[in-house]
Amino acid sequence: MKKITVELANPYTCLIERGALRHAGTLAKKYVEEGNRAVIVTTAPIRKHCGAAVEASLRQEGVSFHVLEMRDGERYKNLSTVEDLAVRLTQLGADRGTVILALGGGVVGDVAGFLAAIYMRGISVLQLPTTLVAMIDSAIGGKTGVNLKTGKNLAGAFHHPRAVLIDPEALTTLPEREYRSGLSEAIKYGIIRQPGLYQLFEQRGEEIRRREPAVLDPVIADCVRAKAEIVAADEKESDLRRILNFGHTFGHALEATTEYRHFLHGEAVAWGMIAACHLAVRLRRLRAETARTLIQTILKTARPLPSIPATASAVLAHTATDKKMRSGVLHFVLPRDIGTVEIVRNVPAAAALEAVREIIQLSQNSKQMNGQAEL
Ligand SMILES: NC(=O)c1ccc[n+]([C@@H]2O[C@H](COP(=O)([O-])OP(=O)(O)OC[C@H]3O[C@@H](n4cnc5c(N)ncnc54)[C@H](O)[C@@H]3O)[C@@H](O)[C@H]2O)c1
Ligand SMILES: [Zn+2]
């Protein structure tokens, strides 16, 4: 069992082990006081894949629990789901000693985390992530929340879990496209601060794509360590935590331009990272040769990527409205070298526009090249 601690004033541990969900009861027992209960928040499909192991383990450890299912999918990550779950908690008689177990991907983690943040002004939550994105990103760091009609993740709270239990075996059933989308977030950590992790993608990319435990598990551990370190060093989103947004300014713009229906998040981030490489070269802050290597590795990891059905100016217009933009000035996280990025402010719009043109062109070329680039 690997243990990675998020070193905050109230530290917590991320435990990583194949088969860990089968021992979820042992962990829960530490947090659920005698006479109190755990409530698993999950969705029906996730429960089908991962629920039995967790429930059996809770029973075995004598931890009493209920299961609350929410509907599956990003469109249910909203306040009405949270309200519905909160009402059901009161009906179960949940009190301040109740412990929530968030069993699922980022959607369940964000919703259940937010529920825990606000229910009776805050109760404990354990994160049990079942997607790659959740394991390496959303379950760690305490950002919780839901979407509003007017935009993604606009209502939320910081509420750290008491612990995170990561079982890479859960990924066995994850749909291919979801898995690959998560890999883009994984390679991101390599590019922003872990050259060794990046090299794993370069050298053993195929094994990673095949989900081979011998290399996948260390990749997950490296990502968790990177996220935990960044969160600990910079809990409240200033410059260090901002480097996690590498690929995300363009990525969010691509998602928004296509109304969140065309790309999975990680796919948009992959294109966004490629655009950031082009932009960095254009601004003479990254060697063209390094950019080529990075772009190749990103494409090899994330392929096939859906092509980009938008004009560069439409994408740029959304870049300018990204909530991470400060006072009308475009700023980007750009690579300087493998394993290092920098925040570059006052980027001329014309350069950003050219970078978007490059990825649109590339997406069209790759469509022609293998005819299969689109999903
Ligand atoms: N809080 C944060 O810091 C943070 C960070 C990154 C992303 N997020 C959020 O995370 C969400 C995306 O999360 P996601 O990518 O995990 O998607 P998701 O939670 O929607 O899960 C994707 C799909 O995979 C299925 N699934 C989950 N686990 C499975 C398994 N083991 N086997 C088979 N199917 C499984 C789910 O049923 C779902 O349909 C977004 O809402 C995003 O905003 C939050
Ligand atoms: Zn992301």
Short mmCIF file of C-alpha atoms and ligand atoms in Angstrom, two decimals:
data_model
loop_
_atom_site.label_atom_id
_atom_site.label_comp_id
_atom_site.label_asym_id
_atom_site.label_seq_id
_atom_site.Cartn_x
_atom_site.Cartn_y
_atom_site.Cartn_z
CA MET A 1 0.00 0.00 0.00
CA LYS A 2 1.40 3.40 -1.03
CA LYS A 3 0.64 6.33 1.24
CA ILE A 4 0.90 9.89 0.03
CA THR A 5 0.07 12.61 2.51
CA VAL A 6 -1.43 15.97 1.60
CA GLU A 7 0.50 18.11 4.07
CA LEU A 8 -2.04 20.68 5.19
CA ALA A 9 -2.87 21.99 8.66
CA ASN A 10 -5.24 19.01 8.80
CA PRO A 11 -3.24 16.52 6.78
CA TYR A 12 -4.86 13.57 5.05
CA THR A 13 -3.63 10.51 3.26
CA CYS A 14 -4.11 9.15 -0.23
CA LEU A 15 -3.83 5.36 -0.09
CA ILE A 16 -3.06 3.57 -3.33
CA GLU A 17 -3.34 -0.18 -3.72
CA ARG A 18 -4.79 -2.62 -6.23
CA GLY A 19 -7.89 -4.13 -4.69
CA ALA A 20 -8.12 -1.37 -2.07
CA LEU A 21 -11.88 -1.02 -2.49
CA ARG A 22 -12.22 -4.49 -1.02
CA HIS A 23 -10.78 -3.02 2.19
CA ALA A 24 -12.82 0.19 2.22
CA GLY A 25 -14.52 -0.98 5.42
CA THR A 26 -11.24 -0.94 7.34
CA LEU A 27 -10.69 2.68 6.39
CA ALA A 28 -14.30 3.71 7.01
CA LYS A 29 -14.20 2.17 10.46
CA LYS A 30 -11.54 4.70 11.47
CA TYR A 31 -13.85 7.59 10.71
CA VAL A 32 -17.33 6.31 11.48
CA GLU A 33 -17.81 6.50 15.22
CA GLU A 34 -19.48 3.74 17.20
CA GLY A 35 -23.24 4.02 16.74
CA ASN A 36 -22.99 6.15 13.63
CA ARG A 37 -23.18 5.37 9.96
CA ALA A 38 -21.58 5.72 6.57
CA VAL A 39 -23.56 6.85 3.56
CA ILE A 40 -22.23 5.83 0.17
CA VAL A 41 -23.05 8.36 -2.54
CA THR A 42 -22.72 6.85 -6.01
CA THR A 43 -24.61 6.22 -9.27
CA ALA A 44 -26.27 3.01 -10.45
CA PRO A 45 -23.66 2.17 -13.15
CA ILE A 46 -20.76 2.84 -10.80
CA ARG A 47 -22.39 0.81 -8.06
CA LYS A 48 -22.74 -2.06 -10.52
CA HIS A 49 -18.99 -2.06 -11.19
CA CYS A 50 -17.50 -1.09 -7.84
CA GLY A 51 -20.25 -1.14 -5.23
CA ALA A 52 -20.26 -4.79 -4.21
CA ALA A 53 -16.63 -4.75 -3.03
CA VAL A 54 -17.15 -1.67 -0.90
CA GLU A 55 -20.46 -2.80 0.58
CA ALA A 56 -19.13 -6.28 1.41
CA SER A 57 -16.14 -4.77 3.15
CA LEU A 58 -18.28 -2.38 5.21
CA ARG A 59 -20.47 -5.31 6.26
CA GLN A 60 -17.46 -7.38 7.15
CA GLU A 61 -16.08 -4.61 9.34
CA GLY A 62 -19.46 -4.09 10.98
CA VAL A 63 -19.85 -0.52 9.73
CA SER A 64 -23.53 0.22 9.19
CA PHE A 65 -24.29 2.12 6.01
CA HIS A 66 -26.84 3.30 3.48
CA VAL A 67 -26.43 3.80 -0.23
CA LEU A 68 -27.72 6.94 -1.94
CA GLU A 69 -27.71 6.79 -5.72
CA MET A 70 -27.70 9.96 -7.77
CA ARG A 71 -28.23 10.01 -11.51
CA ASP A 72 -25.14 9.37 -13.60
CA GLY A 73 -23.53 12.07 -15.69
CA GLU A 74 -22.26 15.63 -15.78
CA ARG A 75 -25.73 17.05 -16.41
CA TYR A 76 -26.79 15.93 -12.93
CA LYS A 77 -23.92 17.77 -11.29
CA ASN A 78 -26.21 20.54 -10.13
CA LEU A 79 -27.81 22.08 -7.06
CA SER A 80 -31.00 20.13 -7.42
CA THR A 81 -29.09 16.84 -7.11
CA VAL A 82 -27.35 18.18 -4.01
CA GLU A 83 -30.65 19.26 -2.50
CA ASP A 84 -32.23 15.92 -3.27
CA LEU A 85 -29.33 14.06 -1.62
CA ALA A 86 -29.41 16.37 1.40
CA VAL A 87 -33.12 15.75 1.88
CA ARG A 88 -32.56 12.02 1.65
CA LEU A 89 -29.78 12.32 4.25
CA THR A 90 -32.18 13.96 6.69
CA GLN A 91 -34.75 11.25 5.99
CA LEU A 92 -32.13 8.67 6.91
CA GLY A 93 -31.55 10.58 10.12
CA ALA A 94 -27.98 11.48 9.15
CA ASP A 95 -26.31 13.80 11.65
CA ARG A 96 -22.97 15.52 12.08
CA GLY A 97 -21.28 12.21 12.80
CA THR A 98 -22.38 10.62 9.53
CA VAL A 99 -19.53 9.97 7.10
CA ILE A 100 -20.06 10.23 3.36
CA LEU A 101 -18.23 7.85 1.06
CA ALA A 102 -18.03 9.37 -2.41
CA LEU A 103 -17.78 6.35 -4.72
CA GLY A 104 -17.36 7.38 -8.34
CA GLY A 105 -15.72 9.66 -10.83
CA GLY A 106 -15.25 13.40 -10.65
CA VAL A 107 -18.97 14.07 -10.90
CA VAL A 108 -19.84 12.00 -7.84
CA GLY A 109 -16.75 13.27 -6.01
CA ASP A 110 -17.63 16.91 -6.64
CA VAL A 111 -21.31 16.48 -5.76
CA ALA A 112 -20.79 14.28 -2.70
CA GLY A 113 -17.89 16.47 -1.54
CA PHE A 114 -20.07 19.57 -1.79
CA LEU A 115 -22.92 17.78 -0.05
CA ALA A 116 -20.52 16.94 2.79
CA ALA A 117 -19.32 20.56 2.85
CA ILE A 118 -22.79 21.96 3.43
CA TYR A 119 -24.80 19.25 5.17
CA MET A 120 -25.24 20.45 8.75
CA ARG A 121 -22.45 22.95 7.97
CA GLY A 122 -20.00 20.22 7.17
CA ILE A 123 -19.53 16.50 7.73
CA SER A 124 -16.69 14.12 6.92
CA VAL A 125 -16.19 12.68 3.47
CA LEU A 126 -13.93 9.91 2.22
CA GLN A 127 -13.18 9.93 -1.48
CA LEU A 128 -13.24 6.57 -3.26
CA PRO A 129 -12.43 7.55 -6.85
CA THR A 130 -13.28 5.11 -9.65
CA THR A 131 -12.12 7.00 -12.77
CA LEU A 132 -8.59 7.98 -13.68
CA VAL A 133 -9.52 11.68 -13.55
CA ALA A 134 -10.90 11.28 -10.06
CA MET A 135 -7.92 9.23 -8.83
CA ILE A 136 -5.26 11.67 -9.97
CA ASP A 137 -7.10 14.94 -9.79
CA SER A 138 -10.61 15.61 -8.52
CA ALA A 139 -10.58 13.45 -5.37
CA ILE A 140 -7.54 15.31 -4.02
CA GLY A 141 -7.42 18.96 -3.08
CA GLY A 142 -10.78 19.74 -1.57
CA LYS A 143 -12.41 21.55 -4.47
CA THR A 144 -16.03 20.54 -4.50
CA GLY A 145 -19.03 21.94 -6.26
CA VAL A 146 -21.62 21.85 -8.99
CA ASN A 147 -22.49 23.54 -12.27
CA LEU A 148 -25.01 26.36 -12.64
CA LYS A 149 -27.09 26.96 -15.76
CA THR A 150 -24.70 29.81 -16.50
CA GLY A 151 -21.48 27.83 -16.30
CA LYS A 152 -19.43 24.94 -14.99
CA ASN A 153 -18.30 24.64 -11.36
CA LEU A 154 -19.71 28.04 -10.41
CA ALA A 155 -21.12 26.99 -7.02
CA GLY A 156 -18.90 25.19 -4.59
CA ALA A 157 -16.76 25.08 -1.48
CA PHE A 158 -13.35 23.96 -0.35
CA HIS A 159 -13.87 20.83 1.70
CA HIS A 160 -11.04 18.35 1.97
CA PRO A 161 -11.72 14.64 2.36
CA ARG A 162 -10.52 12.87 5.50
CA ALA A 163 -8.79 10.32 3.27
CA VAL A 164 -8.66 9.18 -0.36
CA LEU A 165 -8.68 5.47 -1.22
CA ILE A 166 -7.36 4.74 -4.69
CA ASP A 167 -7.83 1.31 -6.24
CA PRO A 168 -6.32 1.20 -9.75
CA GLU A 169 -8.12 -2.10 -10.34
CA ALA A 170 -11.37 -0.12 -10.61
CA LEU A 171 -10.07 1.24 -13.90
CA THR A 172 -10.40 -2.17 -15.55
CA THR A 173 -14.04 -1.48 -16.41
CA LEU A 174 -13.65 2.20 -17.31
CA PRO A 175 -14.68 2.87 -20.95
CA GLU A 176 -11.69 3.39 -23.26
CA ARG A 177 -12.49 6.98 -24.13
CA GLU A 178 -12.87 7.98 -20.46
CA TYR A 179 -9.57 6.30 -19.66
CA ARG A 180 -7.67 8.05 -22.43
CA SER A 181 -9.19 11.35 -21.46
CA GLY A 182 -7.76 10.79 -17.97
CA LEU A 183 -4.35 10.03 -19.44
CA SER A 184 -4.18 13.58 -20.81
CA GLU A 185 -4.47 14.90 -17.25
CA ALA A 186 -1.79 12.41 -16.20
CA ILE A 187 0.74 13.48 -18.82
CA LYS A 188 0.00 17.06 -17.82
CA TYR A 189 1.66 16.48 -14.43
CA GLY A 190 4.73 15.16 -16.26
CA ILE A 191 4.95 18.22 -18.46
CA ILE A 192 4.38 20.76 -15.68
CA ARG A 193 6.74 19.34 -13.07
CA GLN A 194 7.74 15.68 -13.32
CA PRO A 195 10.14 14.99 -16.18
CA GLY A 196 10.48 11.37 -14.99
CA LEU A 197 6.74 10.87 -15.32
CA TYR A 198 6.78 12.47 -18.75
CA GLN A 199 9.51 10.05 -19.79
CA LEU A 200 7.35 7.10 -18.75
CA PHE A 201 4.80 8.30 -21.28
CA GLU A 202 7.46 8.70 -23.91
CA GLN A 203 9.03 5.31 -23.34
CA ARG A 204 6.20 3.12 -22.10
CA GLY A 205 3.19 4.91 -23.54
CA GLU A 206 1.72 1.79 -25.12
CA GLU A 207 1.80 -0.15 -21.86
CA ILE A 208 0.15 2.76 -20.10
CA ARG A 209 -2.54 2.88 -22.76
CA ARG A 210 -3.07 -0.86 -22.26
CA ARG A 211 -3.50 -0.20 -18.51
CA GLU A 212 -0.68 -2.55 -17.56
CA PRO A 213 -0.44 -2.44 -13.76
CA ALA A 214 3.37 -2.54 -13.69
CA VAL A 215 3.55 0.89 -15.26
CA LEU A 216 0.06 2.31 -14.70
CA ASP A 217 0.24 2.07 -10.92
CA PRO A 218 3.50 4.06 -10.65
CA VAL A 219 2.03 6.63 -13.07
CA ILE A 220 -0.99 7.04 -10.79
CA ALA A 221 1.24 7.36 -7.73
CA ASP A 222 3.40 10.02 -9.43
CA CYS A 223 0.32 12.02 -10.39
CA VAL A 224 -1.18 11.77 -6.90
CA ARG A 225 2.13 12.93 -5.43
CA ALA A 226 2.27 15.88 -7.82
CA LYS A 227 -1.29 16.92 -7.04
CA ALA A 228 -0.80 16.45 -3.29
CA GLU A 229 2.36 18.55 -3.30
CA ILE A 230 0.83 21.35 -5.29
CA VAL A 231 -2.29 21.42 -3.11
CA ALA A 232 -0.23 21.45 0.06
CA ALA A 233 2.11 24.17 -1.12
CA ASP A 234 -0.62 26.37 -2.36
CA GLU A 235 -3.99 25.55 -0.91
CA LYS A 236 -5.92 28.52 -2.24
CA GLU A 237 -5.27 28.74 -5.93
CA SER A 238 -2.51 31.24 -6.51
CA ASP A 239 0.38 30.80 -8.89
CA LEU A 240 1.55 27.31 -8.00
CA ARG A 241 -1.89 25.79 -8.16
CA ARG A 242 -2.49 27.70 -11.37
CA ILE A 243 0.10 25.64 -13.21
CA LEU A 244 -2.43 22.81 -12.98
CA ASN A 245 -4.34 24.81 -15.57
CA PHE A 246 -1.78 23.96 -18.22
CA GLY A 247 -3.78 23.19 -21.38
CA HIS A 248 -6.97 24.28 -19.70
CA THR A 249 -7.41 27.85 -20.97
CA PHE A 250 -7.62 26.65 -24.56
CA GLY A 251 -9.19 23.38 -23.42
CA HIS A 252 -12.09 25.09 -21.66
CA ALA A 253 -12.57 27.35 -24.66
CA LEU A 254 -12.80 24.29 -26.95
CA GLU A 255 -15.34 22.68 -24.64
CA ALA A 256 -17.42 25.86 -24.40
CA THR A 257 -17.30 26.52 -28.15
CA THR A 258 -18.70 23.03 -28.78
CA GLU A 259 -21.21 23.35 -25.92
CA TYR A 260 -19.60 20.59 -23.87
CA ARG A 261 -20.93 17.94 -26.22
CA HIS A 262 -18.06 17.21 -28.57
CA PHE A 263 -15.04 16.60 -26.36
CA LEU A 264 -14.44 14.82 -23.12
CA HIS A 265 -12.62 17.22 -20.81
CA GLY A 266 -9.25 15.47 -21.13
CA GLU A 267 -9.51 15.45 -24.93
CA ALA A 268 -10.03 19.22 -24.96
CA VAL A 269 -7.12 19.56 -22.52
CA ALA A 270 -4.90 17.50 -24.85
CA TRP A 271 -5.62 19.91 -27.72
CA GLY A 272 -5.15 22.79 -25.27
CA MET A 273 -1.71 21.52 -24.23
CA ILE A 274 -0.71 21.22 -27.88
CA ALA A 275 -1.91 24.77 -28.55
CA ALA A 276 0.07 25.95 -25.52
CA CYS A 277 3.22 24.35 -26.99
CA HIS A 278 2.65 26.20 -30.28
CA LEU A 279 2.02 29.44 -28.45
CA ALA A 280 5.18 29.08 -26.38
CA VAL A 281 7.25 28.59 -29.53
CA ARG A 282 5.59 31.58 -31.16
CA LEU A 283 6.48 33.72 -28.13
CA ARG A 284 10.06 32.36 -28.29
CA ARG A 285 9.83 30.83 -24.84
CA LEU A 286 10.17 27.16 -25.93
CA ARG A 287 12.47 25.51 -28.46
CA ALA A 288 10.64 24.29 -31.55
CA GLU A 289 12.29 20.89 -31.23
CA THR A 290 11.13 20.45 -27.63
CA ALA A 291 7.63 21.48 -28.69
CA ARG A 292 7.64 18.84 -31.43
CA THR A 293 8.62 16.11 -28.96
CA LEU A 294 5.98 17.21 -26.46
CA ILE A 295 3.25 17.40 -29.08
CA GLN A 296 4.13 13.97 -30.42
CA THR A 297 3.97 12.39 -26.97
CA ILE A 298 0.69 14.11 -26.15
CA LEU A 299 -0.83 12.92 -29.43
CA LYS A 300 0.46 9.36 -28.98
CA THR A 301 -1.03 9.26 -25.49
CA ALA A 302 -4.39 10.83 -26.24
CA ARG A 303 -5.13 9.60 -29.75
CA PRO A 304 -7.55 9.39 -31.37
CA LEU A 305 -8.65 12.92 -30.58
CA PRO A 306 -11.91 14.28 -31.97
CA SER A 307 -11.24 16.95 -34.58
CA ILE A 308 -12.07 20.56 -33.82
CA PRO A 309 -15.34 21.68 -35.41
CA ALA A 310 -14.92 25.40 -34.79
CA THR A 311 -13.16 28.45 -36.17
CA ALA A 312 -10.09 29.83 -34.44
CA SER A 313 -11.81 33.13 -33.75
CA ALA A 314 -14.78 31.42 -32.08
CA VAL A 315 -12.40 29.48 -29.82
CA LEU A 316 -10.43 32.60 -29.02
CA ALA A 317 -13.60 34.49 -28.13
CA HIS A 318 -14.29 31.81 -25.51
CA THR A 319 -10.69 31.96 -24.31
CA ALA A 320 -11.20 35.62 -23.53
CA THR A 321 -14.25 34.86 -21.38
CA ASP A 322 -12.58 32.06 -19.44
CA LYS A 323 -13.09 32.70 -15.75
CA LYS A 324 -9.36 32.32 -15.15
CA MET A 325 -8.70 35.40 -17.21
CA ARG A 326 -7.95 38.47 -15.17
CA SER A 327 -9.14 41.93 -16.22
CA GLY A 328 -9.13 41.56 -19.98
CA VAL A 329 -5.55 40.31 -20.16
CA LEU A 330 -4.83 36.89 -21.65
CA HIS A 331 -2.55 34.80 -19.54
CA PHE A 332 -1.42 31.26 -20.12
CA VAL A 333 0.53 28.47 -18.50
CA LEU A 334 3.18 27.65 -21.10
CA PRO A 335 5.92 25.02 -21.21
CA ARG A 336 9.51 26.22 -20.99
CA ASP A 337 11.10 22.83 -21.17
CA ILE A 338 10.12 19.25 -20.38
CA GLY A 339 9.00 19.29 -16.76
CA THR A 340 8.79 23.08 -16.35
CA VAL A 341 6.10 25.59 -17.13
CA GLU A 342 5.68 29.31 -16.52
CA ILE A 343 2.76 31.68 -16.31
CA VAL A 344 2.96 34.17 -19.13
CA ARG A 345 0.86 37.31 -18.84
CA ASN A 346 -0.15 39.83 -21.48
CA VAL A 347 -0.11 37.36 -24.34
CA PRO A 348 -1.07 39.14 -27.59
CA ALA A 349 -4.41 37.88 -28.88
CA ALA A 350 -2.93 37.49 -32.36
CA ALA A 351 -0.40 34.92 -31.12
CA ALA A 352 -3.09 32.97 -29.27
CA LEU A 353 -5.23 33.00 -32.41
CA GLU A 354 -2.39 31.54 -34.45
CA ALA A 355 -1.87 28.79 -31.88
CA VAL A 356 -5.54 27.83 -32.16
CA ARG A 357 -5.25 27.85 -35.96
CA GLU A 358 -2.36 25.39 -35.68
CA ILE A 359 -4.37 22.85 -33.68
CA ILE A 360 -7.38 23.19 -35.97
CA GLN A 361 -5.13 22.52 -38.93
CA LEU A 362 -3.49 19.60 -37.16
CA SER A 363 -6.87 18.13 -36.27
CA GLN A 364 -7.89 18.32 -39.92
CA ASN A 365 -4.65 16.76 -41.12
CA SER A 366 -4.84 13.89 -38.70
CA LYS A 367 -8.43 13.28 -39.75
CA GLN A 368 -7.23 12.92 -43.31
CA MET A 369 -4.19 10.90 -42.33
CA ASN A 370 -5.91 8.11 -40.52
CA GLY A 371 -9.55 8.75 -41.28
CA GLN A 372 -10.19 7.57 -37.76
CA ALA A 373 -9.19 10.56 -35.74
CA GLU A 374 -12.78 11.34 -35.01
CA LEU A 375 -14.61 9.19 -32.51
N1 LIG B 1 -12.74 18.99 -7.97
C1 LIG B 1 -11.72 19.03 -8.79
O1 LIG B 1 -10.63 19.45 -8.43
C2 LIG B 1 -11.90 18.48 -10.17
C3 LIG B 1 -10.77 18.21 -10.96
C4 LIG B 1 -10.97 17.64 -12.22
C5 LIG B 1 -12.26 17.36 -12.66
N2 LIG B 1 -13.34 17.64 -11.87
C6 LIG B 1 -14.70 17.33 -12.30
O2 LIG B 1 -14.79 15.94 -12.54
C7 LIG B 1 -15.84 15.70 -13.48
C8 LIG B 1 -15.36 14.67 -14.49
O3 LIG B 1 -15.05 13.50 -13.80
P1 LIG B 1 -14.80 12.12 -14.58
O4 LIG B 1 -13.95 12.37 -15.76
O5 LIG B 1 -14.35 11.17 -13.55
O6 LIG B 1 -16.23 11.76 -15.17
P2 LIG B 1 -17.56 11.10 -14.49
O7 LIG B 1 -17.54 11.24 -13.05
O8 LIG B 1 -18.72 11.66 -15.24
O9 LIG B 1 -17.40 9.58 -14.90
C9 LIG B 1 -17.38 9.23 -16.27
C10 LIG B 1 -18.23 8.01 -16.56
O10 LIG B 1 -17.51 6.86 -16.12
C11 LIG B 1 -18.38 5.98 -15.44
N3 LIG B 1 -17.56 5.23 -14.48
C12 LIG B 1 -16.98 5.72 -13.37
N4 LIG B 1 -16.19 4.80 -12.80
C13 LIG B 1 -16.27 3.70 -13.57
C14 LIG B 1 -15.67 2.42 -13.52
N5 LIG B 1 -14.76 2.12 -12.58
N6 LIG B 1 -16.00 1.52 -14.47
C15 LIG B 1 -16.87 1.85 -15.46
N7 LIG B 1 -17.45 3.04 -15.57
C16 LIG B 1 -17.16 3.97 -14.64
C17 LIG B 1 -19.41 6.86 -14.82
O11 LIG B 1 -20.60 6.15 -14.62
C18 LIG B 1 -19.56 7.99 -15.84
O12 LIG B 1 -20.57 7.68 -16.78
C19 LIG B 1 -16.20 17.03 -14.08
O13 LIG B 1 -17.43 17.45 -13.56
C20 LIG B 1 -15.09 17.95 -13.60
O14 LIG B 1 -15.54 19.29 -13.44
C21 LIG B 1 -13.16 18.18 -10.64
ZN ZN B 2 -8.75 19.20 -16.06
#
